[in-house]
XYZ file of C-alpha atoms in Angstrom:
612
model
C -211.679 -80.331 -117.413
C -214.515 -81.631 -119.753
C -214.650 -84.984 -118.513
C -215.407 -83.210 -114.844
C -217.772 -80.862 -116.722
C -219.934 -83.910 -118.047
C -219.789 -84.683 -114.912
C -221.515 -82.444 -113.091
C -224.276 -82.061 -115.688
C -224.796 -85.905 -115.544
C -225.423 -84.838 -111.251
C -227.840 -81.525 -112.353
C -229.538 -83.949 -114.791
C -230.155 -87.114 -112.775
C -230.943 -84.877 -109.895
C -233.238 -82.785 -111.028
C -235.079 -84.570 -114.278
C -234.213 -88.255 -113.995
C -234.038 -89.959 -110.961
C -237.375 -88.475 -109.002
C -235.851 -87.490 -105.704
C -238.869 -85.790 -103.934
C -238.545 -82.152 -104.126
C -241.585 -81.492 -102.542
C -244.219 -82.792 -99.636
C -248.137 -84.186 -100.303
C -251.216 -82.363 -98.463
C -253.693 -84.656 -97.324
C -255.348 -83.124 -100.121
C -252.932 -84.728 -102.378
C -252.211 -81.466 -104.068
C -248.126 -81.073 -103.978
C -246.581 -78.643 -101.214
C -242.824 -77.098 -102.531
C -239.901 -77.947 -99.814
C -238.655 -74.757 -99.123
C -235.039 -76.150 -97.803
C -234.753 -77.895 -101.145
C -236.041 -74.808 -103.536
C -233.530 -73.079 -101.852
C -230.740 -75.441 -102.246
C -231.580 -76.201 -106.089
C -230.003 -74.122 -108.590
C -231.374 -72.974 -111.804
C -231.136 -75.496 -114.555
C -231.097 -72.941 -117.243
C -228.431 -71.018 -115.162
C -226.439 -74.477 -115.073
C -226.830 -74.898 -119.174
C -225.479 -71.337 -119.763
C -222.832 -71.963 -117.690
C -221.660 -75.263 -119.224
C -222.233 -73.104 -122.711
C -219.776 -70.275 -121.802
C -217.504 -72.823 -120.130
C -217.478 -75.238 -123.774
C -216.733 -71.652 -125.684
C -213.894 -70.867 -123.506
C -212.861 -74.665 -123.675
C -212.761 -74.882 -127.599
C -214.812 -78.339 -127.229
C -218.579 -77.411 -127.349
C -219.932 -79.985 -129.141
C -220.593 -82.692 -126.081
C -221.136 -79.561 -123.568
C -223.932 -77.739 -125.722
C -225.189 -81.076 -126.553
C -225.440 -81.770 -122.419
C -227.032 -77.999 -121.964
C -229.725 -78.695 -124.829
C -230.740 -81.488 -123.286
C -230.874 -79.695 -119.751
C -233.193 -76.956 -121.797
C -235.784 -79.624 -123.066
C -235.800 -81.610 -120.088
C -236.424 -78.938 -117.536
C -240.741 -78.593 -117.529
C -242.436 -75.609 -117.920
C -243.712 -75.767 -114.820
C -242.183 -74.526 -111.426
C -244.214 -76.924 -109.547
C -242.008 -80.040 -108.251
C -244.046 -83.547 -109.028
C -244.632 -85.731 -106.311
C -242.803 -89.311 -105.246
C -245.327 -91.381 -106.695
C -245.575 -89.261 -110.198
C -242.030 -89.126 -110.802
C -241.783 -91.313 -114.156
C -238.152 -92.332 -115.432
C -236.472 -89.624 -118.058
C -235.294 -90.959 -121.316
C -233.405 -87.561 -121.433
C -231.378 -88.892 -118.517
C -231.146 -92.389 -120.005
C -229.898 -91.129 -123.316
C -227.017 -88.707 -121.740
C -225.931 -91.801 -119.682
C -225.482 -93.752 -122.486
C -223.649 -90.771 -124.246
C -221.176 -90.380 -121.420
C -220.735 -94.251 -121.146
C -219.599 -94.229 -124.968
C -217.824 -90.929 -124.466
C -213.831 -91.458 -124.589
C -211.837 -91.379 -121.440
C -209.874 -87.734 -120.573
C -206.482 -87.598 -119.199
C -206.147 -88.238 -115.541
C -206.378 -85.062 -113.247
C -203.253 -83.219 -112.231
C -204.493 -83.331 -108.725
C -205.107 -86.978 -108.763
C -201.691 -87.699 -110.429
C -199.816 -85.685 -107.041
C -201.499 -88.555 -104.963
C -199.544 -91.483 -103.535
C -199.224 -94.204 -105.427
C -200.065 -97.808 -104.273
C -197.546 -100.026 -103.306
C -196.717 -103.184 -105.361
C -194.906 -106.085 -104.318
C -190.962 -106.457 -105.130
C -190.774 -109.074 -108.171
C -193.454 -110.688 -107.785
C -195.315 -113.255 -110.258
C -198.737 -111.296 -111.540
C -201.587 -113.358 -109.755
C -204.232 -115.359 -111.395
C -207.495 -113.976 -111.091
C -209.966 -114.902 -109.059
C -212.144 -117.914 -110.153
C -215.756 -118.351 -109.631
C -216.614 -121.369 -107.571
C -217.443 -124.630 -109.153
C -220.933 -126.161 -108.663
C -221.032 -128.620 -105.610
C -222.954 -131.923 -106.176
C -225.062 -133.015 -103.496
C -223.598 -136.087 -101.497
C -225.261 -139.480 -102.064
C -227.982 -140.546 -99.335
C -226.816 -144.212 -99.420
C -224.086 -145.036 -96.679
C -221.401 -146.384 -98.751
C -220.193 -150.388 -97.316
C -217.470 -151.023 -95.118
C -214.287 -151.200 -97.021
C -215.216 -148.176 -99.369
C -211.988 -146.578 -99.831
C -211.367 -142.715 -98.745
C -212.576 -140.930 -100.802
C -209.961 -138.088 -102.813
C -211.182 -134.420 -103.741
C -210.705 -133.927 -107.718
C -207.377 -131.402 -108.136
C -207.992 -131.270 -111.889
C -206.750 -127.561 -112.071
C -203.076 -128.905 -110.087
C -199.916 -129.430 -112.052
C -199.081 -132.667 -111.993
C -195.618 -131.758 -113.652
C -193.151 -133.271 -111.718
C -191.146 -130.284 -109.693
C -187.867 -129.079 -111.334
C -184.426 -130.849 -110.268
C -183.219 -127.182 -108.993
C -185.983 -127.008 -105.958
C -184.254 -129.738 -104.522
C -182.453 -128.836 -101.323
C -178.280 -129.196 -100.711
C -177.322 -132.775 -100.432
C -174.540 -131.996 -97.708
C -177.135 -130.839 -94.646
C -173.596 -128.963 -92.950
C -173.519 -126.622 -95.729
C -174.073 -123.059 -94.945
C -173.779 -119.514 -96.573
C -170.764 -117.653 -95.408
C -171.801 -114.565 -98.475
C -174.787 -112.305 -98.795
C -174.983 -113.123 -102.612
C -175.585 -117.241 -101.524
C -178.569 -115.811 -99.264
C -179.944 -113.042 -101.752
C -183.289 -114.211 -103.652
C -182.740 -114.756 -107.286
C -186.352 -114.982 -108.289
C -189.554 -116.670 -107.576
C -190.678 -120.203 -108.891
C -194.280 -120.940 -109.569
C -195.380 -124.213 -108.075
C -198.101 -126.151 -108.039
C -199.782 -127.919 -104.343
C -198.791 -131.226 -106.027
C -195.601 -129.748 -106.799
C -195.193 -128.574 -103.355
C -196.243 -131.760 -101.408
C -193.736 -133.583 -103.904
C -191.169 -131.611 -102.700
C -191.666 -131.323 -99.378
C -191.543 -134.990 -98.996
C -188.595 -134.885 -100.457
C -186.793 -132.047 -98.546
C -188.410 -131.842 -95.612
C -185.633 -132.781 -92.343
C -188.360 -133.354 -90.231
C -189.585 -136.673 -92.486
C -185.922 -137.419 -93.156
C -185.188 -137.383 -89.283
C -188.081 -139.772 -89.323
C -186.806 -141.745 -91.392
C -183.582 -142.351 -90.474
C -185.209 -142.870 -86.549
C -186.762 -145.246 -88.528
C -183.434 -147.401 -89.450
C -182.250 -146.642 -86.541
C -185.266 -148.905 -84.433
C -184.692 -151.611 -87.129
C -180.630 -151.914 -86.670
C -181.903 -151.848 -82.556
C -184.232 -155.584 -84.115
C -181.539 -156.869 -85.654
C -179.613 -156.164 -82.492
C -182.488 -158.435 -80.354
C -182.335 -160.854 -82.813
C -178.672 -162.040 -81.987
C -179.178 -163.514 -79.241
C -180.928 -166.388 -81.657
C -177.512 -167.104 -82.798
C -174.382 -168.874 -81.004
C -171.677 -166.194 -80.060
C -168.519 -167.290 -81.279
C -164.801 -165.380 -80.377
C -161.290 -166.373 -81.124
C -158.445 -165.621 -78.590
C -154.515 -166.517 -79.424
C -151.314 -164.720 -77.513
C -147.906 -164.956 -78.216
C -145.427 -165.314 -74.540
C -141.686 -165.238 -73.564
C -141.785 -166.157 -70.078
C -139.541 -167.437 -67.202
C -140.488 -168.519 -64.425
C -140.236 -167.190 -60.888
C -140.735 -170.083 -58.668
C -138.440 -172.008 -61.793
C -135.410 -169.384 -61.267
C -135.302 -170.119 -57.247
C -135.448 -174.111 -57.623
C -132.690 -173.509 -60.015
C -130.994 -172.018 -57.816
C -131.371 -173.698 -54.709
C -130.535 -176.927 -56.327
C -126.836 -175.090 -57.492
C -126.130 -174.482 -53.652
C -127.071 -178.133 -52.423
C -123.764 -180.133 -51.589
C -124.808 -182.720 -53.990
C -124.176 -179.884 -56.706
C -121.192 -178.609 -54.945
C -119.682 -182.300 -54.975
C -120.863 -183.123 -58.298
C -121.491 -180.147 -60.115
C -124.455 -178.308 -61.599
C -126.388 -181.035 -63.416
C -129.480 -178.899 -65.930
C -129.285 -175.800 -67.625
C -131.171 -173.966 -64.902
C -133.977 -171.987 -65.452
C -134.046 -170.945 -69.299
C -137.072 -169.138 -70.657
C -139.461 -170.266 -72.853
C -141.823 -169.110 -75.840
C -145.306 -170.477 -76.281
C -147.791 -169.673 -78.938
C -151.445 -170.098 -77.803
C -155.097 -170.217 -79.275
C -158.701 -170.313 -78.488
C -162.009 -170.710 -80.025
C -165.041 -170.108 -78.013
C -168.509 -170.434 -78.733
C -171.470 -169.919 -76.238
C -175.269 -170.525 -76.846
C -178.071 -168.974 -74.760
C -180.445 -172.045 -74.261
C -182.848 -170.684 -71.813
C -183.312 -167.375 -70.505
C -186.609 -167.716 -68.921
C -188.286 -165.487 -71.589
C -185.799 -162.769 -71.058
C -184.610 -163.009 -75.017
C -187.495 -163.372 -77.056
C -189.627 -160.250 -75.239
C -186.816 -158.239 -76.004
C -187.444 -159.531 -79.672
C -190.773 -158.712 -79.414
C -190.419 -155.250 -77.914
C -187.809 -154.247 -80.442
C -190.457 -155.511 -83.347
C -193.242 -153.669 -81.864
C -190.949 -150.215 -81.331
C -189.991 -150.921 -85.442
C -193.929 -150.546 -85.736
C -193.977 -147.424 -83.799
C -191.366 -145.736 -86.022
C -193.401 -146.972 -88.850
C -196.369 -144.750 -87.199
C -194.275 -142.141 -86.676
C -192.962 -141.826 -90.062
C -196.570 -141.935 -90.982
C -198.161 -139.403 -88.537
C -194.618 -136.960 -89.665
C -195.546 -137.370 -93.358
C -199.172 -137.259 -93.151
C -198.209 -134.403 -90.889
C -196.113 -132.547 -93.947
C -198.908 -133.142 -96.556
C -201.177 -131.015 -93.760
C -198.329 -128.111 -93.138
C -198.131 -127.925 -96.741
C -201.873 -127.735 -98.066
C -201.981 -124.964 -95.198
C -199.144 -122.837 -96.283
C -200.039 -123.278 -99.687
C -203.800 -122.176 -99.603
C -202.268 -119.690 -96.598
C -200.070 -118.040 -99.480
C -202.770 -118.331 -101.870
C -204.835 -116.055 -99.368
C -202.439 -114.193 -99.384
C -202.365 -113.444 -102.871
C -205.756 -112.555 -103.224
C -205.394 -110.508 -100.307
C -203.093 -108.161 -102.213
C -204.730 -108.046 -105.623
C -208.030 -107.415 -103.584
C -206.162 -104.080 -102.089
C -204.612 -103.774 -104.793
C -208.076 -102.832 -106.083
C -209.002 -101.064 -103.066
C -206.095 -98.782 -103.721
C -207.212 -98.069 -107.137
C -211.031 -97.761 -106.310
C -209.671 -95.251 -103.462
C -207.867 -93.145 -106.135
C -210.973 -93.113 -108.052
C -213.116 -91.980 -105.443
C -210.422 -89.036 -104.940
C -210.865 -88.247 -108.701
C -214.530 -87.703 -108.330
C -213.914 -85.728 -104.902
C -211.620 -83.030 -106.637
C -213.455 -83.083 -109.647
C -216.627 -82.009 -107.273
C -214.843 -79.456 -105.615
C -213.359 -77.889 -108.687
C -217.015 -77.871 -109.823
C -218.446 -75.941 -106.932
C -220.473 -79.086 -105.871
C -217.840 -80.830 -103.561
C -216.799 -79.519 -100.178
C -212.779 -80.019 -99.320
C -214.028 -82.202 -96.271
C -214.964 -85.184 -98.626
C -211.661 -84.481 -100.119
C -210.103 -84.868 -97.143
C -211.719 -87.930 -96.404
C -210.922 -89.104 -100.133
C -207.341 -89.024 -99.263
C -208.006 -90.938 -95.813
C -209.349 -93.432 -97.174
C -206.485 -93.643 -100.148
C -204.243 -93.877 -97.537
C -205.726 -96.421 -95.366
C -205.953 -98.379 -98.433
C -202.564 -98.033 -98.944
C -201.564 -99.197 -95.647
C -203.788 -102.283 -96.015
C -202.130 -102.884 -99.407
C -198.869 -102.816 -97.843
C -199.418 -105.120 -94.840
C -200.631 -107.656 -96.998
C -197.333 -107.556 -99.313
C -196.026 -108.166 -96.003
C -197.614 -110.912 -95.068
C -197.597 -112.294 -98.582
C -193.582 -112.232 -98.538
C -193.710 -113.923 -95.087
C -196.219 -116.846 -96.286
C -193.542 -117.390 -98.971
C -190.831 -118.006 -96.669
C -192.691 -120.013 -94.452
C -193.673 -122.098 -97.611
C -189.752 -122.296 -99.104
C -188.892 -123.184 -95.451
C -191.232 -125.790 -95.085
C -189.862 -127.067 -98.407
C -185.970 -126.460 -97.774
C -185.358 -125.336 -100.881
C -182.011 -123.755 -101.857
C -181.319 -120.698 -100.142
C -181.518 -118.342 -103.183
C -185.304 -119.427 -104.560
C -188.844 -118.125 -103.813
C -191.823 -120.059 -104.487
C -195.335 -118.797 -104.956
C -198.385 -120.144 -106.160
C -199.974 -121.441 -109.637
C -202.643 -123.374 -108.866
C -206.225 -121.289 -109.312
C -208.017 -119.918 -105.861
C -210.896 -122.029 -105.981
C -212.920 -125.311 -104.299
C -210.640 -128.118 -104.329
C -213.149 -131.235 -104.667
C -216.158 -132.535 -102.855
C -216.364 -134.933 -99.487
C -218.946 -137.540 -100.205
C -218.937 -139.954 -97.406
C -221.308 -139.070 -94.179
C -220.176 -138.192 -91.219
C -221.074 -140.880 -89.403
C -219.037 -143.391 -91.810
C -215.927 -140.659 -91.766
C -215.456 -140.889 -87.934
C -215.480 -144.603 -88.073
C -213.032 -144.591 -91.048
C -210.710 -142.372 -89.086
C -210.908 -144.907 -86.022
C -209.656 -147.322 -88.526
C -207.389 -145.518 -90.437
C -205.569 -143.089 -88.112
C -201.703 -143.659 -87.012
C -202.042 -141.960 -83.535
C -204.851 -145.118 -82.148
C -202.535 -147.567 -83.617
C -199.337 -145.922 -81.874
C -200.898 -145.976 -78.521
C -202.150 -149.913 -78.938
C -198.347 -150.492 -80.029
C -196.826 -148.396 -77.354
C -199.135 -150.686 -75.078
C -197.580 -153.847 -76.531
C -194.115 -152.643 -76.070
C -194.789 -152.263 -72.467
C -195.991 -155.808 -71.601
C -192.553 -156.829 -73.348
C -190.690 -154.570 -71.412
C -192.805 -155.945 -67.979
C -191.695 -159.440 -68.625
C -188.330 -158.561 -69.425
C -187.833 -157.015 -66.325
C -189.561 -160.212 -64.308
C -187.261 -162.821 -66.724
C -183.921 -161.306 -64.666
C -185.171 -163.229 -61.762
C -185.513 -166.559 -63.492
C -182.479 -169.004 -64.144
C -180.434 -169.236 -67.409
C -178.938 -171.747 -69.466
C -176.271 -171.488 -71.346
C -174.222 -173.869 -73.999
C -170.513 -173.459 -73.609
C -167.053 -175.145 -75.861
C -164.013 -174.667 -76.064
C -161.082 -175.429 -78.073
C -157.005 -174.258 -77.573
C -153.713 -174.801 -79.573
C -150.724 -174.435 -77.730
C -147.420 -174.486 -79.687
C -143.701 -173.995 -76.923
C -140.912 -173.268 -79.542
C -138.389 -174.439 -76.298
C -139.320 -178.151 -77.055
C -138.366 -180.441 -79.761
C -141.902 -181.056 -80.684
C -142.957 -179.496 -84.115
C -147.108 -180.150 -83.919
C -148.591 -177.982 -81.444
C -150.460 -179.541 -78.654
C -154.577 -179.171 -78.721
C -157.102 -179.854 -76.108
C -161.306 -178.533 -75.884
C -164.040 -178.334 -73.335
C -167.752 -178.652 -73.539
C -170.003 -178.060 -71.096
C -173.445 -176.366 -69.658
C -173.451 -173.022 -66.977
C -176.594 -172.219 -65.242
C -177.197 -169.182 -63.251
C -179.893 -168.025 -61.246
C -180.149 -164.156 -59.583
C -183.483 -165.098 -57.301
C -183.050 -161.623 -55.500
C -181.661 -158.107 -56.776
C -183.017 -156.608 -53.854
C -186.825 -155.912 -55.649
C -185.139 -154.073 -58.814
C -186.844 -156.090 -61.408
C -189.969 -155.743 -59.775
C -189.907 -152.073 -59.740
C -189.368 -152.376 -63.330
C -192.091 -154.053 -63.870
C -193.942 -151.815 -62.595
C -192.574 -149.172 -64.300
C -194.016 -150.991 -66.941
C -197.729 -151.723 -66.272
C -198.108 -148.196 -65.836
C -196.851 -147.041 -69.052
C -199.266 -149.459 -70.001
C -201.963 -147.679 -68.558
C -200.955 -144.640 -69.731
C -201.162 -145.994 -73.410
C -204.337 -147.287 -72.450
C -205.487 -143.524 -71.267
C -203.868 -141.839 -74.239
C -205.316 -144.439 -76.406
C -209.039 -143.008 -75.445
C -207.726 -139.391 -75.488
C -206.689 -139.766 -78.992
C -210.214 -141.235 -79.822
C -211.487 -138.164 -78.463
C -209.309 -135.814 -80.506
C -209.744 -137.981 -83.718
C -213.118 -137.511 -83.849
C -213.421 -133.867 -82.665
C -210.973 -133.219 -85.548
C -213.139 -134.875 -88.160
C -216.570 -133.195 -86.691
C -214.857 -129.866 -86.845
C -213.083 -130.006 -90.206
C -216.478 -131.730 -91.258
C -218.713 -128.792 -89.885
C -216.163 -125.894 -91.294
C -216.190 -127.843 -94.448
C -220.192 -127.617 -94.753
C -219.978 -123.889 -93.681
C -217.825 -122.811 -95.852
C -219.206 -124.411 -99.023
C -222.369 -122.683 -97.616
C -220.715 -119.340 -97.575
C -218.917 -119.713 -101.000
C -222.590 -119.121 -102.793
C -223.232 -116.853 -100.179
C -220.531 -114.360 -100.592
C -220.138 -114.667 -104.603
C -224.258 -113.321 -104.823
C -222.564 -110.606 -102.082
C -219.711 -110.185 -103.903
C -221.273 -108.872 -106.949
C -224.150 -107.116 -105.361
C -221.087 -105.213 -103.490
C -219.760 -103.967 -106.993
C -222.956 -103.156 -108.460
C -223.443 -100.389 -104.996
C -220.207 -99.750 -105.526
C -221.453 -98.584 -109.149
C -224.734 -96.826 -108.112
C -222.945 -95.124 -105.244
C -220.454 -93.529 -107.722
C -222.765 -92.510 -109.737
C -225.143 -91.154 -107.003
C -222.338 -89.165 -106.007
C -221.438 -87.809 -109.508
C -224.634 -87.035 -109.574
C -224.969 -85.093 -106.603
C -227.621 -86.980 -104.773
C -225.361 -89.037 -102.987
C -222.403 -88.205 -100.554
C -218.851 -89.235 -100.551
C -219.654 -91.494 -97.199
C -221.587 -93.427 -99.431
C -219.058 -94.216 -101.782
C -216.552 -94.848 -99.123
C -218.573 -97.409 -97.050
C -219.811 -99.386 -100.852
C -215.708 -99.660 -101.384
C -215.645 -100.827 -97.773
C -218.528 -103.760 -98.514
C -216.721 -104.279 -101.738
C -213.530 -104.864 -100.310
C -214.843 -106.859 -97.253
C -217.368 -109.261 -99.470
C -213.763 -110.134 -101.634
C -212.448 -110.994 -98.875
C -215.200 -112.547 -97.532
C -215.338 -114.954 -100.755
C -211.794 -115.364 -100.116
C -211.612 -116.553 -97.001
C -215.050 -118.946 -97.643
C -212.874 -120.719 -100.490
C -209.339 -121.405 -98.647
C -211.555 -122.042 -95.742
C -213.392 -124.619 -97.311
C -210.239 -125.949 -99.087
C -208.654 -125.893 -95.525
C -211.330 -128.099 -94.071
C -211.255 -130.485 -96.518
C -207.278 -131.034 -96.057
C -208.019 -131.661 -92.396
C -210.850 -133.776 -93.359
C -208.565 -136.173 -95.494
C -205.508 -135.855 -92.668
C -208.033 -137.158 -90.209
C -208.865 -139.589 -92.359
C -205.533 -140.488 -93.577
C -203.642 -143.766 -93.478
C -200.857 -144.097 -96.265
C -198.509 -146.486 -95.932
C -194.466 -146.092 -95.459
C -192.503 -145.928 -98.366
């Protein structure tokens, strides 16, 4: 009850000694005029310092109230005449009791204030690090660095380079699922770094692996073209009991002839007979008419554009990533900036009852105390929800094990500095970027696949041998009879009814398509580096910009508190300065992940890292 008491004579003081609200209105005389709607409103100052007097006697703790009334007696002037705006000169009464109440000890919260809701805090989570000031940003060099300068890399000094623990790795059998809610349930949360996390997700992430493995898969389809610079050679061998048909009837016409019936049957008829046979073949593709080698060449150039691929996919991750990461970084922040909202909402409901219990508060601004709790409160929780759902989409992008959260370690602040022009970072991303390159490939492949399709009508050439055992256990011979054949076998399909040259058409305009994707993707390259550029250079603009605001925000925040406590200002006040404050840490927020944003995109548009 003291601390509320100090209160309000800290309000009578500052209102009515200290801070030289005008009381009254100036003639054009210059001689002072009393506002009667004020007079009226103003209570007596001695009346106030008796009252805090009776109120320390009751209370048993005089000493800081009498002191607080004495000082209202000496400070109050003899006169009854208000001064005037411009001759209102500061109090050092006032300044001395705001010093004593800033080294007075804090009281016990208020009952009142205890019965209010209490802010929600997130389910085991890791505390947050505080928020960092900005660093300093260098200005870029004038000079227009030479061709060949190499891409320049933002400074993560502040980033773990740890390597990330053995256990974030995800299950080495991809079938394996949970079948029990204790597999699924969280077990706790792992801090991790945005080095960490782009280690890991290059290591977990099925989208890269699916990549990759597309990736073997075009270079087992080379190999596969590559054959057909190789003789084919099969073996062939079969193993017969036979009789023959044709053999059988001979036999036995020849027993019904009257030569047999005079002199009897002269052979053993028709016995059968077991051979053992064998064949080596071989076969050689001499000329195809180009057929072979721009399949060759198509399969090489399609091993190139799974190359790409891989690349775009990775560079791809290392985008995702950064954006989840600084996205649940944002997050973050977002709750420990309600966080304080809540708690400079509670305050402001504090000074609200303490007003009304005083006489000087009306039980609208307490109403609107506890509105404005609550809507911090519902702000507070939304952002744990959206904090828990950045984490998710972070482990998922990761595939770590089912039972592990990840959040963030790394400091909220500017990641590095882009030095190179703009001018110099669009041409470096014409050079540099895998989406150009995969259109000029998938060009390439085309024209193979055009003249592959035109080769079927052209003749082919073809080397041919032969070689056979044959081996008839019915004969007294023990060696096995041999014999071979060499020999050349041309063919020639002139007409398939126009197939082939539909397919070649097919082909030329797939290659026009490449060609038209080819200056789409310029397009888009350079769009994305002028935007990423542009947001870049706004946001490092606005990081300045909203620290100055930031901390002008908390020093209104101050005044407006203690405006209010003093009675000259209203609890609108103090709501709307909470408002700014919580908007310009947001604000300061947002200009730092979007700046670190930007210059992710920036180095994805700029990117060209080679396969591993």
């Amino acid at each position: 009850m003291s601390l509320h008491l100090i209160q309000v004579g800290v309000g009578a003081l500052i209102a009515f000694g200290s801070v030289g609200v005008a009381h009254s209105q100036t003639l054009p005389s210059g001689q002072p005029q009393k506002s009667p709607n004020l007079t009226a409103k103003s209570p007596n100052l001695k009346t106030i310092a008796a009252t805090f007097e009776d109120k320390a006697a009751s209370m048993g703790e005089p000493s800081a109230i009498a002191q607080i009334a004495q000082t209202f007696r000496d400070t109050v002037p003899r006169s009854q005449s208000k001064p005037t705006i411009a001759a209102a000169p500061p109090s050092l009464e006032g300044a001395k009791i705001v010093q004593f109440f800033a080294n007075e000890p804090q009281k016990a919260p208020d009952p009142a204030v205890a019965q209010a809701p209490k802010p929600v805090t997130p389910p085991r989570s890791t505390p947050l690090p505080p928020s960092n000031s900005p660093t300093s940003f260098p200005q870029p060099p004038a000079a227009t660095p030479a061709p060949g300068t190499p891409v320049p890399t933002p400074t993560t000094s502040k980033s773990d380079p740890t390597p990330a623990p053995a256990y974030l790795n995800s299950p080495a059998n991809p079938l394996l699922f949970p079948t029990r809610p204790d597999e699924v349930r969280l077990a706790g949360t792992q801090l991790i770094s945005l080095l960490q996390a782009i280690e890991l997700a290059e290591r977990n992430n099925r989208d890269l692996q699916v990549s990759r493995l597309q990736l073997e898969s075009s270079r087992s389809a080379l190999r596969e073209a590559q054959a057909n610079l190789y003789p084919t050679v099969g073996i062939q061998s079969s193993l017969a009991r036979s009789q023959s048909a044709s053999g059988d009837i001979s036999s036995r016409l020849q027993a019904q002839s009257p030569q047999s019936q005079l002199f009897g049957a002269s052979g053993a008829g028709n016995p059968p007979s077991t051979s053992l046979t064998g064949t080596v073949q071989l076969s050689y593709s001499i000329f195809a008419s180009g057929l072979n080698s721009a399949r060759r060449r198509a399969a090489e150039r399609l091993v190139r554009a799974a190359e790409l691929t891989v690349e775009q996919t990775r560079e791809q991750l290392r985008l995702d990533t950064t954006n989840d990461y600084y996205n649940l970084q944002s997050a973050n922040e977002q709750v420990r900036i309600n966080q304080a909202a809540v708690i400079n909402a509670q305050r402001s409901l504090s000074d609200t009852l303490a007003q009304e219990r005083a006489g000087l508060g009306t039980r609208f601004d307490v109403l609107r105390s506890q509105v404005n709790l609550a809507n911090a409160q519902q702000q507070l929780t939304n952002a744990i929800a959206t904090q828990g759902i950045n984490r998710r989409q972070l482990a998922s992008r990761l595939s770590l094990p089912e039972s592990i959260n990840v959040s963030t370690s790394d400091p909220v602040q500017p990641a590095g500095i882009w030095t190179l022009p703009i001018e110099d970072t669009i041409v470096l991303a014409y050079k540099n970027r895998a989406e150009l390159e995969a259109q000029l490939v998938q060009r390439e492949v085309s024209e193979q696949q055009r003249r592959a399709a035109l080769a079927t009508l052209g003749p082919t050439v073809n080397a041919v041998a032969s070689y056979n055992l044959l081996k008839n256990f019915e004969t007294a011979l023990s060696a096995p009879g041999s014999g071979y054949s060499v020999g050349l076998q041309a063919q020639w399909n002139f007409f398939d009814g126009g197939a082939a040259q539909a397919r070649a058409a097919q082909q030329e305009r797939n290659k026009e398509i490449a060609e038209t994707r080819f200056a789409q993707s310029r397009n888009t390259v350079r769009f994305q580096v002028e935007q990423a550029y542009i947001n870049l250079q706004s946001n490092r603009a606005n990081i300045d910009t909203t620290t100055t605001a930031l901390s002008q925000a908390a020093e209104a925040l101050r005044l407006a508190r203690l405006r209010f406590q003093a009675g000259v200002g209203t609890q609108t006040d103090v709501i709307n300065a909470e408002t700014d404050l919580t908007r310009a840490e947001g604000n300061r927020v947002s200009a730092i992940i979007g700046y670190n944003l930007s210059l992710a995109q920036l180095q994805r548009a700029v990117s060209n890292i080679a396969v591993r």
